[in-house]
mmCIF file of C-alpha atoms in Angstrom:
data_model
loop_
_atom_site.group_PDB
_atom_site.id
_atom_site.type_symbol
_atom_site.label_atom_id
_atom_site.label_comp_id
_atom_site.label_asym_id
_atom_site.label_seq_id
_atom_site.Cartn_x
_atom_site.Cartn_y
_atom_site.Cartn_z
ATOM 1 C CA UNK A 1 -10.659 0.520 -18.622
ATOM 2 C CA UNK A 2 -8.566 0.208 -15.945
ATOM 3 C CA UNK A 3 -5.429 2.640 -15.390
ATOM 4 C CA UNK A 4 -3.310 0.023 -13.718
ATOM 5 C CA UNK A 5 -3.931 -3.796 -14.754
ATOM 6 C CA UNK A 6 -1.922 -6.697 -13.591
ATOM 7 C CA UNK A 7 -2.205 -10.589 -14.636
ATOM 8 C CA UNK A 8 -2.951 -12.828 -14.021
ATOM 9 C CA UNK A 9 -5.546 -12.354 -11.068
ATOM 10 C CA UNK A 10 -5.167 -15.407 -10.172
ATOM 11 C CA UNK A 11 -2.091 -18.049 -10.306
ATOM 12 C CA UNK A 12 -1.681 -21.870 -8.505
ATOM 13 C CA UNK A 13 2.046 -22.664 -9.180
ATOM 14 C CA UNK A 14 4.402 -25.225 -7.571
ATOM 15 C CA UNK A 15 7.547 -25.468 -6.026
ATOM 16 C CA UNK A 16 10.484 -24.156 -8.144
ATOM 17 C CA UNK A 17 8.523 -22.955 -10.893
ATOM 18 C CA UNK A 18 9.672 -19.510 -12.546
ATOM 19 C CA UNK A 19 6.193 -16.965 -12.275
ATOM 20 C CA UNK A 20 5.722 -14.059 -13.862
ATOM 21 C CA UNK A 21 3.786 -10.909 -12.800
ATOM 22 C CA UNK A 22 3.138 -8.250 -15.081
ATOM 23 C CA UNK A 23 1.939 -4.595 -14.525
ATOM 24 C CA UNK A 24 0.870 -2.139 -17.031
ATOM 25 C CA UNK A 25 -0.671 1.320 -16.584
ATOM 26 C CA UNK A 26 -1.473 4.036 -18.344
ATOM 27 C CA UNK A 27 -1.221 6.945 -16.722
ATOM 28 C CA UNK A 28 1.975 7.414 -17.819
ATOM 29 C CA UNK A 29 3.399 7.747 -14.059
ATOM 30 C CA UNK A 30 7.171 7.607 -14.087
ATOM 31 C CA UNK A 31 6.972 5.701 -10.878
ATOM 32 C CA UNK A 32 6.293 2.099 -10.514
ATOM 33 C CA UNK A 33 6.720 -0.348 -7.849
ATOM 34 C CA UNK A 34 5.611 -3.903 -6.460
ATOM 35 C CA UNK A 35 4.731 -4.453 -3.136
ATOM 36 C CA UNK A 36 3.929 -8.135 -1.767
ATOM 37 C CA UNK A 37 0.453 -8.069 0.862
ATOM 38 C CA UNK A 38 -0.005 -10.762 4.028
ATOM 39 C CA UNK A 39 -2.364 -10.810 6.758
ATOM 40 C CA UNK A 40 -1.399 -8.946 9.145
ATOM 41 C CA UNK A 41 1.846 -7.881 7.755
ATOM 42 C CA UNK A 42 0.475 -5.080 5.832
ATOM 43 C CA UNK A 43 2.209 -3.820 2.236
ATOM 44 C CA UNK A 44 5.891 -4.576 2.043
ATOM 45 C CA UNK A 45 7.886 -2.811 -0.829
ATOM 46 C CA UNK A 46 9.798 -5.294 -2.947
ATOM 47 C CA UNK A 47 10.959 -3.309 -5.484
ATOM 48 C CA UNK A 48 10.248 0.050 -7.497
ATOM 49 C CA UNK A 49 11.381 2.136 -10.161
ATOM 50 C CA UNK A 50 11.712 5.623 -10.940
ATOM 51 C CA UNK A 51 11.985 5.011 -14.788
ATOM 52 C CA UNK A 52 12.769 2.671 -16.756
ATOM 53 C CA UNK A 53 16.674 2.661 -15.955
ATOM 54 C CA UNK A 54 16.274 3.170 -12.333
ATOM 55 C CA UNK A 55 15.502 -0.080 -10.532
ATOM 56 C CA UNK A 56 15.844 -0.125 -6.649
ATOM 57 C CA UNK A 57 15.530 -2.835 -4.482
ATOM 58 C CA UNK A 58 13.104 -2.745 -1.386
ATOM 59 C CA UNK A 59 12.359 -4.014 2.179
ATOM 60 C CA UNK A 60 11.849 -7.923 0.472
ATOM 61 C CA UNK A 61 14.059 -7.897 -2.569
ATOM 62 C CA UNK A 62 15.662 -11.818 -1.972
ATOM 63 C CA UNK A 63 13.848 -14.355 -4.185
ATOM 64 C CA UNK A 64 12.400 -11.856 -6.625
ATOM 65 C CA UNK A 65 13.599 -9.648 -9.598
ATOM 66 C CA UNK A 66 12.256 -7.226 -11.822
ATOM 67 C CA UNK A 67 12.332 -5.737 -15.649
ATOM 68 C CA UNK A 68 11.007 -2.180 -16.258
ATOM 69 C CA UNK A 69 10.350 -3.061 -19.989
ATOM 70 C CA UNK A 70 8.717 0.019 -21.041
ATOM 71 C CA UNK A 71 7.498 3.256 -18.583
ATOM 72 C CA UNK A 72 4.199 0.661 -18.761
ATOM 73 C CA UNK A 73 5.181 -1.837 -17.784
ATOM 74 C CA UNK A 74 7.145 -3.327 -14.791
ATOM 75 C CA UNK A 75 7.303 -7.136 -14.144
ATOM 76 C CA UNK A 76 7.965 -9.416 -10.886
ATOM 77 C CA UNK A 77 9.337 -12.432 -11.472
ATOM 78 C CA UNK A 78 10.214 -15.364 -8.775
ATOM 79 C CA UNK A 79 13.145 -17.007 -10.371
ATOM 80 C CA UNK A 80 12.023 -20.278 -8.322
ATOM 81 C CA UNK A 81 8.910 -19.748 -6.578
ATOM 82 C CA UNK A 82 8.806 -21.225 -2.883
ATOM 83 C CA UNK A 83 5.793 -22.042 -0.653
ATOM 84 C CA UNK A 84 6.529 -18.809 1.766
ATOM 85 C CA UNK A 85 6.046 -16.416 -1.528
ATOM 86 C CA UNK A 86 2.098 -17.509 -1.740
ATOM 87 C CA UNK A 87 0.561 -14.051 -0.957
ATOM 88 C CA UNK A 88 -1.348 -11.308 -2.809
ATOM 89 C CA UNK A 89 0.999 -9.253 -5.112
ATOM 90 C CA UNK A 90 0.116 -5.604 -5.610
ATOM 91 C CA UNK A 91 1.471 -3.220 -8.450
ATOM 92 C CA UNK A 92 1.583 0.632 -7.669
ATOM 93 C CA UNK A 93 2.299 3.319 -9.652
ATOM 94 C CA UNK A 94 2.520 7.381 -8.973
ATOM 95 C CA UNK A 95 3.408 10.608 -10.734
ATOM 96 C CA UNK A 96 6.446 11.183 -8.216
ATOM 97 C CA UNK A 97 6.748 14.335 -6.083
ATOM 98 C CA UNK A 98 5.622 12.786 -3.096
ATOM 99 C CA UNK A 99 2.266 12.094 -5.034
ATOM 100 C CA UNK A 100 -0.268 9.421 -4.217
ATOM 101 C CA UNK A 101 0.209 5.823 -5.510
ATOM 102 C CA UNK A 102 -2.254 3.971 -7.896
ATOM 103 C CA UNK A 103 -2.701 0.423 -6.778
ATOM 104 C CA UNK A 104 -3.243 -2.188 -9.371
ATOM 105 C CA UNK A 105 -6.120 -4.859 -8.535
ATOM 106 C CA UNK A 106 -3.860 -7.387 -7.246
ATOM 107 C CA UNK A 107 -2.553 -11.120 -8.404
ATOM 108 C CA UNK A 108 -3.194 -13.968 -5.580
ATOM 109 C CA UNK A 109 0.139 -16.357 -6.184
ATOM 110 C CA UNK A 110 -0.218 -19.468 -4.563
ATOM 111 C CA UNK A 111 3.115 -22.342 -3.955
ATOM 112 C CA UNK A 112 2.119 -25.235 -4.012
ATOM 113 C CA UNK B 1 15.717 1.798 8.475
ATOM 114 C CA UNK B 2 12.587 3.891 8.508
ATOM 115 C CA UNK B 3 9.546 2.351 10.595
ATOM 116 C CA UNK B 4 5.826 3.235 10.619
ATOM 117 C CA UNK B 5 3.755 1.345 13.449
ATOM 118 C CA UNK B 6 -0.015 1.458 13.217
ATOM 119 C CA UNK B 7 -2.712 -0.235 16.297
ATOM 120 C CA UNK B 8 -4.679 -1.266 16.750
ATOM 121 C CA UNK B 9 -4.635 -3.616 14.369
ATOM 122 C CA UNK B 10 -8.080 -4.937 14.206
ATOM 123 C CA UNK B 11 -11.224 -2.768 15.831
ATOM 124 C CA UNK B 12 -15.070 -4.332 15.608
ATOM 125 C CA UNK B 13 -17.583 -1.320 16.292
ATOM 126 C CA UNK B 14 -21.494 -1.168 16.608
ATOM 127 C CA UNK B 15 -22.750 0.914 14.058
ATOM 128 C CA UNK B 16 -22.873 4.745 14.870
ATOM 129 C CA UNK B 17 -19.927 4.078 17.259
ATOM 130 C CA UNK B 18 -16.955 6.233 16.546
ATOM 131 C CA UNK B 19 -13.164 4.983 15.484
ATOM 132 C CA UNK B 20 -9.682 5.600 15.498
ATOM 133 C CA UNK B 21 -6.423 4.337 13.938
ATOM 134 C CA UNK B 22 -3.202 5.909 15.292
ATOM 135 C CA UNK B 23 0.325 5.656 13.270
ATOM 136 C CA UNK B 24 3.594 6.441 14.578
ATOM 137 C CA UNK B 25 7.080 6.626 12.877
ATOM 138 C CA UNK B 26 10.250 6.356 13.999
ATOM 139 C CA UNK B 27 11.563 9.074 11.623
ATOM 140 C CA UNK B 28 10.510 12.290 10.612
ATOM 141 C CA UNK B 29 8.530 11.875 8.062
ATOM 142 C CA UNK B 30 7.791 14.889 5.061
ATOM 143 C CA UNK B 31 4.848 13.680 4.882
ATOM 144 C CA UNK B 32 1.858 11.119 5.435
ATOM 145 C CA UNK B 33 -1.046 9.055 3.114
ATOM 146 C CA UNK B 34 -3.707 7.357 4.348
ATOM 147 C CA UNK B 35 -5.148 4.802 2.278
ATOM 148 C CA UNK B 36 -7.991 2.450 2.622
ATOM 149 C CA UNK B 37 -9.196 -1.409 1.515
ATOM 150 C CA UNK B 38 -12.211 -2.694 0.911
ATOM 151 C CA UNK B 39 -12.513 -6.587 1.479
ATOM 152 C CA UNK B 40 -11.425 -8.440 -1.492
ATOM 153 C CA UNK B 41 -10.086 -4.894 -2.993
ATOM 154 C CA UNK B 42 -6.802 -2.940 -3.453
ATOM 155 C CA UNK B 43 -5.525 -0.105 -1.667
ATOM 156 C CA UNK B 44 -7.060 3.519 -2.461
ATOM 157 C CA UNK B 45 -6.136 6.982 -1.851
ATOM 158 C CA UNK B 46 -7.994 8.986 0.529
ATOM 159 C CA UNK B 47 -5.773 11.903 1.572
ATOM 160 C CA UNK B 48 -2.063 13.300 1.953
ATOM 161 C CA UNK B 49 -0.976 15.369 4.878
ATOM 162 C CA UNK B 50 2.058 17.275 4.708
ATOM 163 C CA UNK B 51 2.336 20.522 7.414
ATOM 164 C CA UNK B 52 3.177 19.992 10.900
ATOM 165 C CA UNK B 53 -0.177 19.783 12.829
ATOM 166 C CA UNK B 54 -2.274 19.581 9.918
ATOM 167 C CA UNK B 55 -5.966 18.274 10.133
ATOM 168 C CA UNK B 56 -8.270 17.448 7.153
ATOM 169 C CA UNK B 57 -11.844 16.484 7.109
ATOM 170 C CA UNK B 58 -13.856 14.436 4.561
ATOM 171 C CA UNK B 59 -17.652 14.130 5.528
ATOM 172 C CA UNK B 60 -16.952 11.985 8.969
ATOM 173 C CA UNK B 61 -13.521 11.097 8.582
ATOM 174 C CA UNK B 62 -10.678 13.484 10.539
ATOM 175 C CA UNK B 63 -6.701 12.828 9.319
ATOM 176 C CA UNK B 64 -4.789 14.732 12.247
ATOM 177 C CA UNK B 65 -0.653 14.823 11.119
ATOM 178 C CA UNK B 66 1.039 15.317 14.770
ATOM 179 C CA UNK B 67 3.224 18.929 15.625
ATOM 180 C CA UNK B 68 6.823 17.217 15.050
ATOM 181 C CA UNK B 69 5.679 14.557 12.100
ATOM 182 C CA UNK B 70 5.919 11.596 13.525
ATOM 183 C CA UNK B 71 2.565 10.185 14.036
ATOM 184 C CA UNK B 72 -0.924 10.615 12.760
ATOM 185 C CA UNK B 73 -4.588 9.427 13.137
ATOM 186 C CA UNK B 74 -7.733 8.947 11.424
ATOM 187 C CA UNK B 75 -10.831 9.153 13.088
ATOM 188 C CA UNK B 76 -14.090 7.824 11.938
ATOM 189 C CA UNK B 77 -17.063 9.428 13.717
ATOM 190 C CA UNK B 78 -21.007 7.459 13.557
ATOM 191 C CA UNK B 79 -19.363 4.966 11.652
ATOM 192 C CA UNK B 80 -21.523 3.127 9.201
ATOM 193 C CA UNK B 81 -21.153 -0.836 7.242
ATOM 194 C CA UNK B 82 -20.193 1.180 4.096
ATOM 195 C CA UNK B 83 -16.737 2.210 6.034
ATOM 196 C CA UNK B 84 -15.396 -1.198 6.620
ATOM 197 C CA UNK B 85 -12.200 -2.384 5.473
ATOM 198 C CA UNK B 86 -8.341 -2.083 6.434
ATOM 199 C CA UNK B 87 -7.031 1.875 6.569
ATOM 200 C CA UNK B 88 -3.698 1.836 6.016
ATOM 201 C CA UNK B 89 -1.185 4.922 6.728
ATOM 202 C CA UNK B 90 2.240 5.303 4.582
ATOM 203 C CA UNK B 91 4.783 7.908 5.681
ATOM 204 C CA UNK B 92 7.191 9.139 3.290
ATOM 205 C CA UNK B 93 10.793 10.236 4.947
ATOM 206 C CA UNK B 94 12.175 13.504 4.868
ATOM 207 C CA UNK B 95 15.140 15.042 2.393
ATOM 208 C CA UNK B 96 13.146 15.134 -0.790
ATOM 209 C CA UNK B 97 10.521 13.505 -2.890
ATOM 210 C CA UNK B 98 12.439 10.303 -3.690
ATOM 211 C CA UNK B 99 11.861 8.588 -0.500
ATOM 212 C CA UNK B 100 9.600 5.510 -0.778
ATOM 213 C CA UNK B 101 6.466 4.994 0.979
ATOM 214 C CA UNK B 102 6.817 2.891 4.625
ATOM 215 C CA UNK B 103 3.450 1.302 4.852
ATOM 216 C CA UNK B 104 1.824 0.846 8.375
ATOM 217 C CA UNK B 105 0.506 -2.870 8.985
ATOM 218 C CA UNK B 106 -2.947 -1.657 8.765
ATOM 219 C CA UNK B 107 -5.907 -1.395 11.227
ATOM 220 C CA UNK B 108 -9.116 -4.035 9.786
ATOM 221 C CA UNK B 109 -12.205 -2.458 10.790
ATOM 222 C CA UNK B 110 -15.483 -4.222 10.895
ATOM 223 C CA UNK B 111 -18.975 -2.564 11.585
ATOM 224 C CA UNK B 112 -21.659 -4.317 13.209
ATOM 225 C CA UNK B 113 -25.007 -3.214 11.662
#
């Protein structure tokens, strides 16, 4: 099984709709965070957490907002999703210490 | 706030041709990950470099972290089709292990067999 899973993989949503992404791991990393991928723009940080009462906000925070439910889990939601938030959503986590980062496969949002 | 600019940001080779990927910050960082994606994949790990100067190898690939840590490179030498993807570098700033990673925009590289 995976260590970091997100879903969905895949989601088609339109204009104003609340979305949900949800990340769980389990390799019970303290660190968590959600980055948002477009061509050419390479991975931009929209939020992260240290544990599960430390929520910061990133590079890309506006639009988006975030629930560290559990040290498992982390969640991105788009309050109203809008047409400019359709890229490929990527959930991270790490042990902390300046350790690597575990990247979750990915969920491909698209606004309609 | 913290920069990290990577070029090129696409390079097509032959096959057997060599590469590079260059990343600069406009901090000091403490230290620097490289990380690499296959088409259609997520981001992976390949190596951390944290000393001033520092160079690591892993069977063709060279990670070079510059003398005043604020650039690196990764250099692929004879590359093959089983090394394309986008390598991306990620610097982490300096005063402690809290700072977040800054994520270069990636260099796409694409082998021609």
């Amino acid at each position: 099984d995976a260590d970091v899973t997100q879903t969905p993989r895949n989601r088609i949503t339109k204009t104003g709709k609340r979305i949900m992404l949800e990340c769980s791991q389990t390799k019970g990393h303290d660190r968590m965070y959600w980055y948002r991928q477009d061509p050419g723009l390479g991975l931009r940080l929209i939020y992260y957490s240290f544990d599960v009462k430390d929520i910061n906000k990133g590079e890309i925070s506006d639009g988006y907002s975030v629930s560290r439910q559990a040290q498992a889990k982390f969640s991105l939601s788009l309050e109203s999703a809008i047409p400019n938030q359709t890229a490929l959503y990527f959930c991270a986590t790490c042990m902390g210490g300046g350790s690597e980062q575990f990247f979750g496969p990915g969920t491909r949002l698209t606004v309609l | 706030g913290q920069q990290v600019m990577q070029i090129p940001q696409y390079q097509h080779v032959q096959e057997g041709e060599d590469f590079t990927t260059y990343c600069n910050s406009s901090t000091t960082l403490s230290n620097i990950q490289w990380y690499k994606q296959r088409p259609g994949g997520h981001p992976v790990f390949l190596i951390q470099l944290v000393k001033s100067g520092e160079v690591k190898k892993q069977k063709r690939l060279t990670f070079q972290f510059g003398e005043a840590k604020k650039n690196s490179s990764l250099h692929i030498t004879a590359t093959q089709t089983t090394v394309v993807g986008t390598y991306f570098c990620a610097g982490r700033g300096g005063g402690g292990s809290n700072y977040k990673l800054t994520f270069g925009k990636g260099t796409l590289l694409t082998v021609n067999p």
